[in-house]
mmCIF file of C-alpha atoms in Angstrom:
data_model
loop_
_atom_site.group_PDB
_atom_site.id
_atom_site.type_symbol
_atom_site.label_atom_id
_atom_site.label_comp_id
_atom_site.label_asym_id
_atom_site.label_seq_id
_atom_site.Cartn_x
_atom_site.Cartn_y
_atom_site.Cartn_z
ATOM 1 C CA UNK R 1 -13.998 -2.067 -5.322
ATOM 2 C CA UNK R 2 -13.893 -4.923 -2.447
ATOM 3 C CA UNK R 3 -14.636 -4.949 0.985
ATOM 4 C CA UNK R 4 -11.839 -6.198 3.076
ATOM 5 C CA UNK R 5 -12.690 -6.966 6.512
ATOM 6 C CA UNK R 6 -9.280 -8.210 8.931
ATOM 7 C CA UNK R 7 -9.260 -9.597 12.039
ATOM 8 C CA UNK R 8 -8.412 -8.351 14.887
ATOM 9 C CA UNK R 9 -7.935 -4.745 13.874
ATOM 10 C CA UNK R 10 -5.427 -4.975 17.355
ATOM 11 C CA UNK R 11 -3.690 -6.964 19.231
ATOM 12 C CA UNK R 12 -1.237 -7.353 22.499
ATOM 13 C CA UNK R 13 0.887 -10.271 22.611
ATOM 14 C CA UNK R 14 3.610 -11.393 24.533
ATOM 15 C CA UNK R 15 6.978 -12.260 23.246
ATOM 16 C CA UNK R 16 7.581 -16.312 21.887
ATOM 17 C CA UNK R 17 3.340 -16.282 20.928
ATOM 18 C CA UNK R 18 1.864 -16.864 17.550
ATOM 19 C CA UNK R 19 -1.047 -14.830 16.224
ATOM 20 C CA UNK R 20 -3.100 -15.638 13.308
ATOM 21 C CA UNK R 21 -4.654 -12.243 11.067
ATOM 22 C CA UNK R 22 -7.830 -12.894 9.392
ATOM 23 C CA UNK R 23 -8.755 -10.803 6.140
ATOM 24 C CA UNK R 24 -12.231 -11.782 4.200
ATOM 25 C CA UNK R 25 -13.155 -10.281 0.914
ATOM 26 C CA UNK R 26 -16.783 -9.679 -0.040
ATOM 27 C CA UNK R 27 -15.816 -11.107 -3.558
ATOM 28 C CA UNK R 28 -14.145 -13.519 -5.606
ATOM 29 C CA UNK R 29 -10.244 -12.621 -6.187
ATOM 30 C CA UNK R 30 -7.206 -14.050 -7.865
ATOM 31 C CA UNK R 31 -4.672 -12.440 -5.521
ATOM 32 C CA UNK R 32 -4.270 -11.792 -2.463
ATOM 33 C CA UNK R 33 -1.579 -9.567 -0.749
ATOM 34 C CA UNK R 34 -0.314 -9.491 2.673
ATOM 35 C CA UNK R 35 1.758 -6.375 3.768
ATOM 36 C CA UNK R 36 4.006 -5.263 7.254
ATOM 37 C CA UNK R 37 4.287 -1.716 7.690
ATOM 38 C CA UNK R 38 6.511 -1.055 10.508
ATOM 39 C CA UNK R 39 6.117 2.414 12.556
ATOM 40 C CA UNK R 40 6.600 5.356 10.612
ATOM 41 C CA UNK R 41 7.692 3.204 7.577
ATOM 42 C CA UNK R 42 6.381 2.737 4.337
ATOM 43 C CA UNK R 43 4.828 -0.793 3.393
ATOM 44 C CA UNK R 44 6.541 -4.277 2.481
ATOM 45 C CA UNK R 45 5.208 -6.722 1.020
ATOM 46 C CA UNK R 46 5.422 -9.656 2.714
ATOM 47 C CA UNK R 47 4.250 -12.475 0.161
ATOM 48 C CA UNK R 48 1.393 -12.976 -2.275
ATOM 49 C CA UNK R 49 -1.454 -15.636 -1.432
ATOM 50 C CA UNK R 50 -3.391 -17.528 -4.371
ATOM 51 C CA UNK R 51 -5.912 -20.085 -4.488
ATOM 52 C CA UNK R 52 -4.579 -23.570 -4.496
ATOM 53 C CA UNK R 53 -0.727 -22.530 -4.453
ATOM 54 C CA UNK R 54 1.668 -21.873 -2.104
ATOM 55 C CA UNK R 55 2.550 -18.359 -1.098
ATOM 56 C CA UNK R 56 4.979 -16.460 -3.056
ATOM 57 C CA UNK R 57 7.610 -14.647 -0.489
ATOM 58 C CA UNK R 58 8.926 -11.482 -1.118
ATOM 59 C CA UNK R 59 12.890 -11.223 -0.084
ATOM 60 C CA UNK R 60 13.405 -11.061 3.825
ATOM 61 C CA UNK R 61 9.889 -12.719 4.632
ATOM 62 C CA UNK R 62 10.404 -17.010 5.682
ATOM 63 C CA UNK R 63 7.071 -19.472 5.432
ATOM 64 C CA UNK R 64 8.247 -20.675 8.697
ATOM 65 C CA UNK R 65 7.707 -16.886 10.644
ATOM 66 C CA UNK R 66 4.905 -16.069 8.384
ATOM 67 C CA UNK R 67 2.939 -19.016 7.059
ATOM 68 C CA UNK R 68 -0.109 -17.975 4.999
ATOM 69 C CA UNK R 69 -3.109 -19.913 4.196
ATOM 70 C CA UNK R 70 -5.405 -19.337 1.158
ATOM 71 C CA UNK R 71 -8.663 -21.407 1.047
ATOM 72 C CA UNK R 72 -10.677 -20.245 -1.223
ATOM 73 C CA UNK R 73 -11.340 -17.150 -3.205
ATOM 74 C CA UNK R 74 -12.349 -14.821 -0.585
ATOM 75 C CA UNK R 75 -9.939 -15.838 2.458
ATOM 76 C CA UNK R 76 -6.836 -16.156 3.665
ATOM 77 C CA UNK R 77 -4.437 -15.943 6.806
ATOM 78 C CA UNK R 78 -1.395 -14.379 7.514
ATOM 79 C CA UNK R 79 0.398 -16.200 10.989
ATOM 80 C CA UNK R 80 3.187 -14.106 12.781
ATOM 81 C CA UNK R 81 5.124 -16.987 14.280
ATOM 82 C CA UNK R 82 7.071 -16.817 17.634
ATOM 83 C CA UNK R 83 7.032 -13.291 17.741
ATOM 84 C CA UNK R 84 9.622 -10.463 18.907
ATOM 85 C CA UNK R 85 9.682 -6.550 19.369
ATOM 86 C CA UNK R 86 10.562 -6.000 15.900
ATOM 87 C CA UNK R 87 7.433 -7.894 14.624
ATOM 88 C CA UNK R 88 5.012 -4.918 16.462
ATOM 89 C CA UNK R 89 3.776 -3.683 13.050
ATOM 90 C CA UNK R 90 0.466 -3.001 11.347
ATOM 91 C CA UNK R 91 -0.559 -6.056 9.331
ATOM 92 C CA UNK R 92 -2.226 -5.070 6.069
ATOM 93 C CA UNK R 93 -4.586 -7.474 3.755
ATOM 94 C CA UNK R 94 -5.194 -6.006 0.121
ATOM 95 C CA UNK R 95 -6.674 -7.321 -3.066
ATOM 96 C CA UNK R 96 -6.866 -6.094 -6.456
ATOM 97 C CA UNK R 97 -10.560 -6.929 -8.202
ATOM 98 C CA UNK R 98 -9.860 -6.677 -11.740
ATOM 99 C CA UNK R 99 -7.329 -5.645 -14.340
ATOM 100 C CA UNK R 100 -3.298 -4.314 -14.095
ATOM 101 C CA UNK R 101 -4.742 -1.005 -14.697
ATOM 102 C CA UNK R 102 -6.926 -1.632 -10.944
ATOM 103 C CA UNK R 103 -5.683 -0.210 -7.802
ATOM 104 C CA UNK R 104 -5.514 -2.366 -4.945
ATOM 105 C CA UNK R 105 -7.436 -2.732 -1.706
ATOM 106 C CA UNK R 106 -6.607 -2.279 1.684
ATOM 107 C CA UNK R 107 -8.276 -3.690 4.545
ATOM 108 C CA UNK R 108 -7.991 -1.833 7.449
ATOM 109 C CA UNK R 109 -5.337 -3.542 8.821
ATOM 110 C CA UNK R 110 -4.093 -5.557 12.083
ATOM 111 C CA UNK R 111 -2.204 -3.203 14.081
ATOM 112 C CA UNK R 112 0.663 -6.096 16.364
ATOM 113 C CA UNK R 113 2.160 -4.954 19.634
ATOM 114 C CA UNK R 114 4.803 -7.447 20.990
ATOM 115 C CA UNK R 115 5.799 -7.122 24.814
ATOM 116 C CA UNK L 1 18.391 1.176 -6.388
ATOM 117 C CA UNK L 2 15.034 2.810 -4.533
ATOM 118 C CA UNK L 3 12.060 1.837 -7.225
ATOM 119 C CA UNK L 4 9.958 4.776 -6.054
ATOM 120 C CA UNK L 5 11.412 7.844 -4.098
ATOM 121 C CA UNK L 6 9.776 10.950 -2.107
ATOM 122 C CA UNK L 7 12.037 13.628 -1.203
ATOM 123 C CA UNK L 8 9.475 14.989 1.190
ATOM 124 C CA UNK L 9 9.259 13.875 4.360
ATOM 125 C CA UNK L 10 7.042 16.141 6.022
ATOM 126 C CA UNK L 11 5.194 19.469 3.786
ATOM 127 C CA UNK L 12 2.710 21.797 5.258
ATOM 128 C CA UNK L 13 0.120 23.646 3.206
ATOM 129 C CA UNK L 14 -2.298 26.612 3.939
ATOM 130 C CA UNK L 15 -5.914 25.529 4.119
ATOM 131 C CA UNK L 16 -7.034 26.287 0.359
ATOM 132 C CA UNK L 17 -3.626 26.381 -1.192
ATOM 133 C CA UNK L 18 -2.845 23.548 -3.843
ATOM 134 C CA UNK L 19 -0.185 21.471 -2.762
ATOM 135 C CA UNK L 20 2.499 19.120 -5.024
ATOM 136 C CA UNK L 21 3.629 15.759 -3.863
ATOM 137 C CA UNK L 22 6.855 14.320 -5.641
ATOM 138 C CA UNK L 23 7.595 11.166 -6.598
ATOM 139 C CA UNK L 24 10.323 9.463 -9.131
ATOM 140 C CA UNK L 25 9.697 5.627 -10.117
ATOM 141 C CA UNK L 26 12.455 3.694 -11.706
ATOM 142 C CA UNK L 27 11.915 0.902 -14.207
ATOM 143 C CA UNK L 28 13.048 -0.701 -17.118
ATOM 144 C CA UNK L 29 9.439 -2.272 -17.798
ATOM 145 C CA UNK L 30 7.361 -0.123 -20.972
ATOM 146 C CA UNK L 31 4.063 -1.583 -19.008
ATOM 147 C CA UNK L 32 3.542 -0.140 -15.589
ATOM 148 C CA UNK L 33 1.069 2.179 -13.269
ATOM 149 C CA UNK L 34 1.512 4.424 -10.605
ATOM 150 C CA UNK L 35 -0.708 4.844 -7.998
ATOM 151 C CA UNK L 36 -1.648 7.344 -4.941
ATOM 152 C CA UNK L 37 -2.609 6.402 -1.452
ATOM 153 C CA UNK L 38 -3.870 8.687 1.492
ATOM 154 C CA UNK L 39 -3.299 6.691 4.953
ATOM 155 C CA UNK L 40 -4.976 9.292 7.834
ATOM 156 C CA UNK L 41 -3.970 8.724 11.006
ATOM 157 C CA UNK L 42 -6.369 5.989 11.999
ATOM 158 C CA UNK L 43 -4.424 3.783 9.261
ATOM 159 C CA UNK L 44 -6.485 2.493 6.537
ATOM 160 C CA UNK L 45 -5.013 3.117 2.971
ATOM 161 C CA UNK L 46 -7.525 5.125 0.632
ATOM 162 C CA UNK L 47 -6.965 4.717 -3.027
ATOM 163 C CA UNK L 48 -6.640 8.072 -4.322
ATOM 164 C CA UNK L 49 -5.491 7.902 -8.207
ATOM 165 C CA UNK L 50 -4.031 5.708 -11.079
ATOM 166 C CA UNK L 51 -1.860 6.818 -14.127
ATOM 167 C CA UNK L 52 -1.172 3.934 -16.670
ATOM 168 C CA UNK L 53 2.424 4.213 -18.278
ATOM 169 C CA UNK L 54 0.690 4.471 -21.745
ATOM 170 C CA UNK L 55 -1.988 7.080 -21.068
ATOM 171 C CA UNK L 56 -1.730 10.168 -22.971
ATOM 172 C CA UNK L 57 -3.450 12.217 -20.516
ATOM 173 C CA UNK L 58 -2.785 12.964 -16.834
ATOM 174 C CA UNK L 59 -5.178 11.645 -14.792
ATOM 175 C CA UNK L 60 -7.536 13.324 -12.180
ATOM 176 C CA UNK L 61 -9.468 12.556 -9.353
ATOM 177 C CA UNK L 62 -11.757 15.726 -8.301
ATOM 178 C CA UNK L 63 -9.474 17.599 -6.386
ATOM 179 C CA UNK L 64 -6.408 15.212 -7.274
ATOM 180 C CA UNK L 65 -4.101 15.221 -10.253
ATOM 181 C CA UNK L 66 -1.459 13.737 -11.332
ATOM 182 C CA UNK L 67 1.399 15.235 -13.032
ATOM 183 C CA UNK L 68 2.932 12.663 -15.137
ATOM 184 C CA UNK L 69 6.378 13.492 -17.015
ATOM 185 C CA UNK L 70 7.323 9.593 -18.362
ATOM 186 C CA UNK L 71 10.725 11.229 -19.510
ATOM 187 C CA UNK L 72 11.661 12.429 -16.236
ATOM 188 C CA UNK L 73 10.041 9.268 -14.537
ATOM 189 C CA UNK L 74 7.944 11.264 -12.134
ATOM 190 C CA UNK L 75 4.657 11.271 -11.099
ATOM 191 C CA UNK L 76 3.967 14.176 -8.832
ATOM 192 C CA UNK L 77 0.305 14.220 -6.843
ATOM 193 C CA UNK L 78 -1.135 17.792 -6.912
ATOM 194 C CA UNK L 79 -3.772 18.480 -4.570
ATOM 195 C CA UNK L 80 -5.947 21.313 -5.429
ATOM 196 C CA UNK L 81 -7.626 24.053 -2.714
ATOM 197 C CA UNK L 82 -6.249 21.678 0.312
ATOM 198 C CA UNK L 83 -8.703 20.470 3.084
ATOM 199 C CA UNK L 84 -7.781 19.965 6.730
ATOM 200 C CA UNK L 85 -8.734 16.387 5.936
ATOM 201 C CA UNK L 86 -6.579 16.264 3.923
ATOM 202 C CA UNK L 87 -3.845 16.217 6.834
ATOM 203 C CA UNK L 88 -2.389 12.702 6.414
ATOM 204 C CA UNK L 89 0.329 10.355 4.757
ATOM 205 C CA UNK L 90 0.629 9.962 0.966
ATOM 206 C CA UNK L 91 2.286 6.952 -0.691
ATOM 207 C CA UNK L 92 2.693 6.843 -4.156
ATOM 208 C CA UNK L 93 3.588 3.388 -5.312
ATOM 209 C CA UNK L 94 3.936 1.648 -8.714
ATOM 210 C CA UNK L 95 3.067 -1.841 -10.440
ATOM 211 C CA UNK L 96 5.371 -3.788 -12.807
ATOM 212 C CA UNK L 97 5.492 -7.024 -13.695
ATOM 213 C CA UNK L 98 7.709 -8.691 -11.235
ATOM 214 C CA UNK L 99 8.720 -13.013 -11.836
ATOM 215 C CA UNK L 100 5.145 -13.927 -13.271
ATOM 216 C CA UNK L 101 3.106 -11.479 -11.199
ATOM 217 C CA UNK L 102 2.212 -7.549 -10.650
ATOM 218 C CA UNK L 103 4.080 -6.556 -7.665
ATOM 219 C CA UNK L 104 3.622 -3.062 -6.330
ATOM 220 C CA UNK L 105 6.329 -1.665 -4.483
ATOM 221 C CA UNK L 106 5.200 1.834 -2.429
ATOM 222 C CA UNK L 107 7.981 5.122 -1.880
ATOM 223 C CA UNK L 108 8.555 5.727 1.997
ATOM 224 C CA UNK L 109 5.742 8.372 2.170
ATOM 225 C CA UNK L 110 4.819 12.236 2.655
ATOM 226 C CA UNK L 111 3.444 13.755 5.655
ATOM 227 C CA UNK L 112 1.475 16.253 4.752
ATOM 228 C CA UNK L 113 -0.057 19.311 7.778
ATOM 229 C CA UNK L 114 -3.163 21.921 6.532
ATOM 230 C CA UNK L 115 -2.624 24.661 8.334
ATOM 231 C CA UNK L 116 -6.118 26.305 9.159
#
């Protein structure tokens, strides 16, 4: 399994702000994931990050409120642009190392508070 | 149409007592796999167990199985001689093939309480 490390693991912003999320893997991988999981809801993806391509967005999820940047192998960012009450969420990074048949990895996620 | 659905909102189990999870998937795909996730309260999301859609065999995990009935499109978690740490939210989610890549779509969760 990988080691996903995200920063900041909190955060208090004001309303109209932009915050950039941080998630580093201790490894090499293809794809990287970056998920919103609203309070007391389940998680959504929010787009898929690979090397050397632009981000693939899932339904409901713009470039221009959450651009995403993807490096290199073991990197990316997730930006929550000019942000709003309803973006307070946890932010989660995850990877899958290996196969279809491998789970995937969670870091332990950016947990957003919008005032 | 929901792709993966938990009845259960909220379940409570005596300390020791196994415990069943539900979840129904829906897809068309033959190739998929179903996962379980424990998220505690602190947040992170802990892997718990993996069925493939073409595995004979239920799989298990130490105290974890899961029940897989392909027919009936479930994959229930059982949870043998519960833990209080085992107090937390389950997800079970699946992976299909989704426009070119495997996209994993989770159900909206189970709380699950130990009673001591």
């Amino acid at each position: 399994s990988a080691v996903i490390s995200q920063k900041p693991s909190r955060d208090i912003c004001q309303r109209g702000t932009s915050l950039t999320i941080q998630c580093q893997v201790d490894s090499q991988v293809t794809m990287m994931f970056w998920y919103r999981q609203q309070p007391g809801q389940s998680l959504t993806l929010i787009a898929t990050a690979n090397q050397g391509s632009e981000a693939t967005y899932e339904s409901g999820f713009v470039i221009d409120k959450f651009p995403i940047s993807r490096p290199n192998l073991t990197f990316s960012t997730l930006t929550v642009s000019n942000m709003s009450p309803e973006d307070s969420s946890i932010y989660l990074c995850s990877v899958r190392t290996g196969g279809a048949t491998q789970p995937q990895h969670f870091g332990d996620g950016t947990r957003l508070s919008i005032l | 149409a929901q792709k993966i659905t938990q009845t259960q909102p909220g379940m409570f189990v005596q300390e020791k007592e196994a415990v069943t999870l539900d979840c129904t998937y829906d897809t068309s795909d033959p190739s998929y796999g179903l996962f379980w996730y424990k998220q505690p309260s602190s947040g992170e999301m802990i892997f718990l167990i993996y069925q493939g859609s073409y595995d004979q065999q239920n799989a298990t995990e130490g105290r974890y199985s899961l029940n897989f009935q392909k027919a009936r499109k479930s994959a229930n978690l059982v949870i043998s001689a519960s833990q209080l740490g085992d107090s937390a939210m389950y997800f079970c989610a699946m992976r299909e093939p989704s426009g070119g890549y495997q996209k994993v779509t989770f159900g909206t969760g189970t709380k699950l309480q130990v009673i001591p």
